[in-house]
């Protein structure tokens, strides 16, 4: 196995030349063999275009997470404008292959349902996986959909404009009365070509672009980005304990704010108003705590490579500790109301079930995966250097039932765990009594990056594994910056959850996943 | 005379009941909530707007809101208050009373189907399904009232039940059970939690709201007003069932009924605050539980009488 993969720890640099370049068949065999083990799953699959001198036009990289080794297994193969599809043998690659086909015009031959994901042109003029001409207009979600024929079947189309304040996306339900036989989800309305904007970076704008890729995961994106930069930079300073404390607190505050918002929204969807109203208010409190540390409620531009823009002093830490403890009491009351209300639980239980086997096949990640019994949590599986020892002793919280209730319960339990981590870290910080200094040279400091290298940095964002892969060229600039948002891997899970489910249960299933549209659209 | 005063008050005060429910819900949720008179403002705002009709709709869409409103107004004009029968009342008008609501509903269903939208079609199908089951409960309740009635079969005499007819003590149980059954009917017929969620913005889960997604301006104002009046009238029916007969003087009677209706509004608010909405598949079971309750009431009544 050793010559098939190279091992890389989270946020460490590896030389591109060290990554095994296999023949396609060996590559496929290695991938299938490696993912058979429970501890391993696909984290990302993407293509990088090669310079003209290279033997093949593209390199296809596969990254597998191995939580026993706490490392990633990386391998690659060379491909041209077509190659035999992997999705038939490894269904979790289906969306990845659709993405590759759309981005580069590379056709994965034999892909079971090859259609665009984001509805944009390939980066190679004249190469299009669907042979669309340059003069053809490409409109979001104008594509083929599964259909059902019959007297009593009907099709319901929802979106892209929705009744609530949510992002645009298109959902097609094939129904028989109130029952959904199949749901197809089509996105792409928010495609901004984020990966293209990052090419030849890093620039001062890079971090801002990434933080706005999915605004509700700003901190996780920033953490993945700064970790990748730190890994590739020649500067080898270990992050201080105080810095790790601040990073962890910000990341957990983001998780708490979003989990609270989700549980409130779930309560609202089953018309259970008290929890909805309380959680709406309480979420604001956690955002304000983030604002106390970051100067803005979503934690933008606070994290920087090797430090933070504002730092943290003991007075701030004390303020947040007492504040969080007060709000936590309110939160406990609000959630107890929901989890003690039989009529609400009746709506959540046995709704939108994704069994463990299906979840593994789909490749679910994060809280949705843990709610289906997959014990993956990047915070413990792949410790991020920037987070130090904050998660020592933490274990992934799982529940096997895979229904909406399970996804709510995971959030409930993770809220408890996240609070404990924050309380512990803040108490330690206060006991130490030393402030974390602000970094003042952030407008000029862009470290030199190692040439021809790759750094994989994975953060457990509140939705799941947020993967950033930075590949540099000979000048130490980004030759490829690949982002795999956890939502990208989970959308099909939502579609699966709706099979044989009542169409009226779609809103709570959707809310229980609460996936990012913009994070997927990039 | 007093009947006319009460009828006029009903027409004017109906939207207030919705405001009371919303205030109670807001209180339980720890919010300020919309103003008590918000529905009046909404109705006036909508009346000032233009009417917008979708290209696919026909004349059905245009006339149905009016048909609905007319049906509900006539039904509320049939309602007596104790001691003061409606001038429109006649023997057997209780059937007309409930079927006028049925007429209003079928008008809304037709209008919904007329738009050709998938959401409205789903809403119409749900409304038709659940109301068909509710009819069973309504007729069981009417049967009970007919059994207990001392006189004829007009609304006035049927609703003239009260404690004085059944007597106090154990004998009142059937009446209380019937009241409970009717409360469930009221919640279902008026699209309240746990049957429907009047607050939701989620098209896929709506029943009544889904059917009126395409209505705008004055049409929507009419639909909102008709829904409020229906809620008021059915709450009045419920008050008639539980309030003892009071003929002290007309003014006190009218006040008592109005207070009773407001109390029921507050009660609905409490129910909506402490209950989540039921799954669609469980709604028929809920309605059938009301049927069972009504049936038990009839049995108990027969036992107590002989």
Tab-separated table of N, CA and C in Angstrom, chain A residues 154-158 163-164 173 178 268-274 277-278 341 343-344 346-351 502-507 511, chain B residues 25 27-31 118-119 122 125-126 129 193 196-197 199-206 272-282:
chain	number	residue	atom	x	y	z
A	154	UNK	N	-47.471	13.157	-10.033
A	154	UNK	CA	-47.327	14.566	-10.365
A	154	UNK	C	-45.957	15.063	-9.942
A	155	UNK	N	-45.574	16.174	-10.553
A	155	UNK	CA	-44.249	16.721	-10.305
A	155	UNK	C	-44.424	18.055	-9.604
A	156	UNK	N	-43.675	18.257	-8.551
A	156	UNK	CA	-43.731	19.538	-7.859
A	156	UNK	C	-42.366	20.193	-7.985
A	157	UNK	N	-42.351	21.407	-8.480
A	157	UNK	CA	-41.095	22.147	-8.603
A	157	UNK	C	-41.085	23.248	-7.553
A	158	UNK	N	-40.042	23.281	-6.729
A	158	UNK	CA	-39.920	24.310	-5.702
A	158	UNK	C	-38.660	25.110	-5.982
A	163	UNK	N	-40.212	30.953	-0.389
A	163	UNK	CA	-41.080	31.823	0.397
A	163	UNK	C	-40.334	32.431	1.576
A	164	UNK	N	-39.356	31.740	2.116
A	164	UNK	CA	-38.634	32.256	3.271
A	164	UNK	C	-37.368	32.980	2.837
A	173	UNK	N	-39.636	17.378	-7.166
A	173	UNK	CA	-40.186	16.196	-6.497
A	173	UNK	C	-41.007	15.392	-7.486
A	178	UNK	N	-49.292	12.309	-1.796
A	178	UNK	CA	-48.452	13.033	-0.844
A	178	UNK	C	-47.065	12.414	-0.717
A	268	UNK	N	-39.655	25.899	14.638
A	268	UNK	CA	-40.578	26.748	13.884
A	268	UNK	C	-41.296	25.970	12.794
A	269	UNK	N	-40.581	25.055	12.155
A	269	UNK	CA	-41.182	24.302	11.061
A	269	UNK	C	-42.250	23.324	11.517
A	270	UNK	N	-42.181	22.907	12.779
A	270	UNK	CA	-43.260	22.047	13.268
A	270	UNK	C	-44.255	22.880	14.064
A	271	UNK	N	-44.199	24.205	13.887
A	271	UNK	CA	-45.122	25.145	14.522
A	271	UNK	C	-45.032	25.090	16.041
A	272	UNK	N	-43.821	24.875	16.567
A	272	UNK	CA	-43.634	24.925	18.007
A	272	UNK	C	-42.929	26.235	18.327
A	273	UNK	N	-43.721	27.238	18.633
A	273	UNK	CA	-43.213	28.604	18.617
A	273	UNK	C	-42.264	28.987	19.740
A	274	UNK	N	-42.468	28.533	20.992
A	274	UNK	CA	-41.584	29.045	22.045
A	274	UNK	C	-40.105	28.831	21.748
A	277	UNK	N	-38.754	31.109	18.956
A	277	UNK	CA	-38.500	32.503	19.314
A	277	UNK	C	-37.281	32.635	20.211
A	278	UNK	N	-37.188	31.761	21.213
A	278	UNK	CA	-36.052	31.868	22.135
A	278	UNK	C	-34.746	31.648	21.395
A	341	UNK	N	-41.308	17.997	24.494
A	341	UNK	CA	-42.661	18.158	23.962
A	341	UNK	C	-42.994	16.984	23.033
A	343	UNK	N	-45.493	16.196	21.125
A	343	UNK	CA	-46.058	16.452	19.797
A	343	UNK	C	-44.963	16.925	18.830
A	344	UNK	N	-43.959	17.614	19.364
A	344	UNK	CA	-42.853	18.055	18.497
A	344	UNK	C	-41.954	16.874	18.158
A	346	UNK	N	-42.727	13.835	18.000
A	346	UNK	CA	-43.427	12.933	17.091
A	346	UNK	C	-43.184	13.328	15.636
A	347	UNK	N	-43.041	14.633	15.403
A	347	UNK	CA	-42.774	15.083	14.035
A	347	UNK	C	-41.350	14.742	13.605
A	348	UNK	N	-40.429	14.772	14.565
A	348	UNK	CA	-39.009	14.614	14.217
A	348	UNK	C	-38.612	13.144	14.100
A	349	UNK	N	-39.207	12.312	14.949
A	349	UNK	CA	-38.793	10.911	14.978
A	349	UNK	C	-39.284	10.168	13.743
A	350	UNK	N	-38.428	9.288	13.221
A	350	UNK	CA	-38.756	8.457	12.057
A	350	UNK	C	-39.102	9.263	10.821
A	351	UNK	N	-38.640	10.481	10.753
A	351	UNK	CA	-38.847	11.297	9.554
A	351	UNK	C	-37.503	11.435	8.844
A	502	UNK	N	-43.222	11.781	3.174
A	502	UNK	CA	-44.312	12.692	2.811
A	502	UNK	C	-43.723	14.012	2.325
A	503	UNK	N	-44.313	14.565	1.289
A	503	UNK	CA	-43.753	15.813	0.748
A	503	UNK	C	-43.859	16.935	1.782
A	504	UNK	N	-44.868	16.853	2.649
A	504	UNK	CA	-45.012	17.909	3.653
A	504	UNK	C	-43.899	17.845	4.695
A	505	UNK	N	-43.127	16.751	4.725
A	505	UNK	CA	-42.013	16.666	5.661
A	505	UNK	C	-40.712	17.195	5.064
A	506	UNK	N	-40.754	17.653	3.811
A	506	UNK	CA	-39.528	18.162	3.214
A	506	UNK	C	-38.926	19.309	4.021
A	507	UNK	N	-39.732	20.314	4.425
A	507	UNK	CA	-39.097	21.426	5.145
A	507	UNK	C	-38.308	20.994	6.377
A	511	UNK	N	-34.328	21.383	6.837
A	511	UNK	CA	-33.780	22.154	7.953
A	511	UNK	C	-32.851	21.304	8.786
B	25	UNK	N	-50.131	33.851	21.555
B	25	UNK	CA	-48.990	33.082	21.059
B	25	UNK	C	-47.695	33.849	21.275
B	27	UNK	N	-47.105	36.053	23.532
B	27	UNK	CA	-46.786	36.060	24.961
B	27	UNK	C	-46.037	34.790	25.353
B	28	UNK	N	-46.534	33.636	24.868
B	28	UNK	CA	-45.880	32.365	25.214
B	28	UNK	C	-44.488	32.259	24.615
B	29	UNK	N	-44.298	32.917	23.468
B	29	UNK	CA	-42.994	32.832	22.814
B	29	UNK	C	-42.054	33.907	23.328
B	30	UNK	N	-42.524	34.751	24.262
B	30	UNK	CA	-41.665	35.797	24.802
B	30	UNK	C	-41.436	36.934	23.826
B	31	UNK	N	-42.377	37.131	22.920
B	31	UNK	CA	-42.235	38.224	21.965
B	31	UNK	C	-43.310	39.283	22.214
B	118	UNK	N	-49.050	23.631	-8.716
B	118	UNK	CA	-48.911	22.347	-8.013
B	118	UNK	C	-49.172	22.516	-6.519
B	119	UNK	N	-48.694	23.628	-5.953
B	119	UNK	CA	-48.896	23.854	-4.521
B	119	UNK	C	-50.367	23.949	-4.192
B	122	UNK	N	-52.139	20.712	-4.297
B	122	UNK	CA	-51.891	19.907	-3.090
B	122	UNK	C	-52.728	20.410	-1.932
B	125	UNK	N	-56.333	19.400	-2.379
B	125	UNK	CA	-56.536	17.974	-2.131
B	125	UNK	C	-56.556	17.684	-0.636
B	126	UNK	N	-55.655	18.332	0.114
B	126	UNK	CA	-55.629	18.108	1.560
B	126	UNK	C	-56.905	18.631	2.206
B	129	UNK	N	-59.778	16.344	1.550
B	129	UNK	CA	-59.665	15.075	2.284
B	129	UNK	C	-60.063	15.248	3.747
B	193	UNK	N	-53.280	25.112	14.424
B	193	UNK	CA	-52.429	24.055	14.964
B	193	UNK	C	-53.307	23.174	15.848
B	196	UNK	N	-53.144	22.612	10.916
B	196	UNK	CA	-52.517	23.433	9.899
B	196	UNK	C	-51.755	24.500	10.659
B	197	UNK	N	-50.845	25.172	9.999
B	197	UNK	CA	-50.099	26.220	10.681
B	197	UNK	C	-50.319	27.533	9.941
B	199	UNK	N	-49.157	30.312	10.410
B	199	UNK	CA	-47.998	31.196	10.376
B	199	UNK	C	-46.969	30.779	9.326
B	200	UNK	N	-47.062	29.575	8.825
B	200	UNK	CA	-45.926	29.035	8.075
B	200	UNK	C	-45.737	29.729	6.736
B	201	UNK	N	-44.496	29.723	6.261
B	201	UNK	CA	-44.211	30.226	4.923
B	201	UNK	C	-43.823	29.069	4.010
B	202	UNK	N	-43.963	27.828	4.504
B	202	UNK	CA	-43.494	26.670	3.753
B	202	UNK	C	-44.635	26.100	2.920
B	203	UNK	N	-44.580	26.343	1.616
B	203	UNK	CA	-45.696	25.970	0.749
B	203	UNK	C	-46.034	24.492	0.843
B	204	UNK	N	-44.981	23.671	1.018
B	204	UNK	CA	-45.207	22.227	0.944
B	204	UNK	C	-46.002	21.702	2.132
B	205	UNK	N	-46.046	22.455	3.219
B	205	UNK	CA	-46.739	21.955	4.402
B	205	UNK	C	-48.103	22.610	4.590
B	206	UNK	N	-48.428	23.571	3.739
B	206	UNK	CA	-49.660	24.336	3.970
B	206	UNK	C	-50.900	23.561	3.559
B	272	UNK	N	-52.068	26.508	20.555
B	272	UNK	CA	-51.082	26.640	19.477
B	272	UNK	C	-49.670	26.842	20.029
B	273	UNK	N	-49.573	27.410	21.233
B	273	UNK	CA	-48.245	27.664	21.790
B	273	UNK	C	-47.618	26.408	22.370
B	274	UNK	N	-48.438	25.519	22.919
B	274	UNK	CA	-47.847	24.385	23.618
B	274	UNK	C	-47.840	23.115	22.785
B	275	UNK	N	-48.440	23.167	21.606
B	275	UNK	CA	-48.478	21.974	20.766
B	275	UNK	C	-47.710	22.221	19.481
B	276	UNK	N	-47.018	21.180	19.002
B	276	UNK	CA	-46.465	21.271	17.657
B	276	UNK	C	-47.526	20.763	16.700
B	277	UNK	N	-47.287	21.010	15.425
B	277	UNK	CA	-48.232	20.591	14.420
B	277	UNK	C	-48.142	19.081	14.197
B	278	UNK	N	-49.269	18.436	13.936
B	278	UNK	CA	-49.240	16.983	13.717
B	278	UNK	C	-48.789	16.686	12.289
B	279	UNK	N	-48.292	15.473	12.085
B	279	UNK	CA	-47.995	15.016	10.722
B	279	UNK	C	-49.290	14.878	9.955
B	280	UNK	N	-49.214	15.025	8.640
B	280	UNK	CA	-50.424	14.886	7.840
B	280	UNK	C	-51.062	13.516	7.999
B	281	UNK	N	-50.240	12.478	8.044
B	281	UNK	CA	-50.814	11.133	8.111
B	281	UNK	C	-51.576	10.923	9.416
B	282	UNK	N	-51.283	11.739	10.440
B	282	UNK	CA	-51.951	11.549	11.723
B	282	UNK	C	-53.208	12.396	11.855
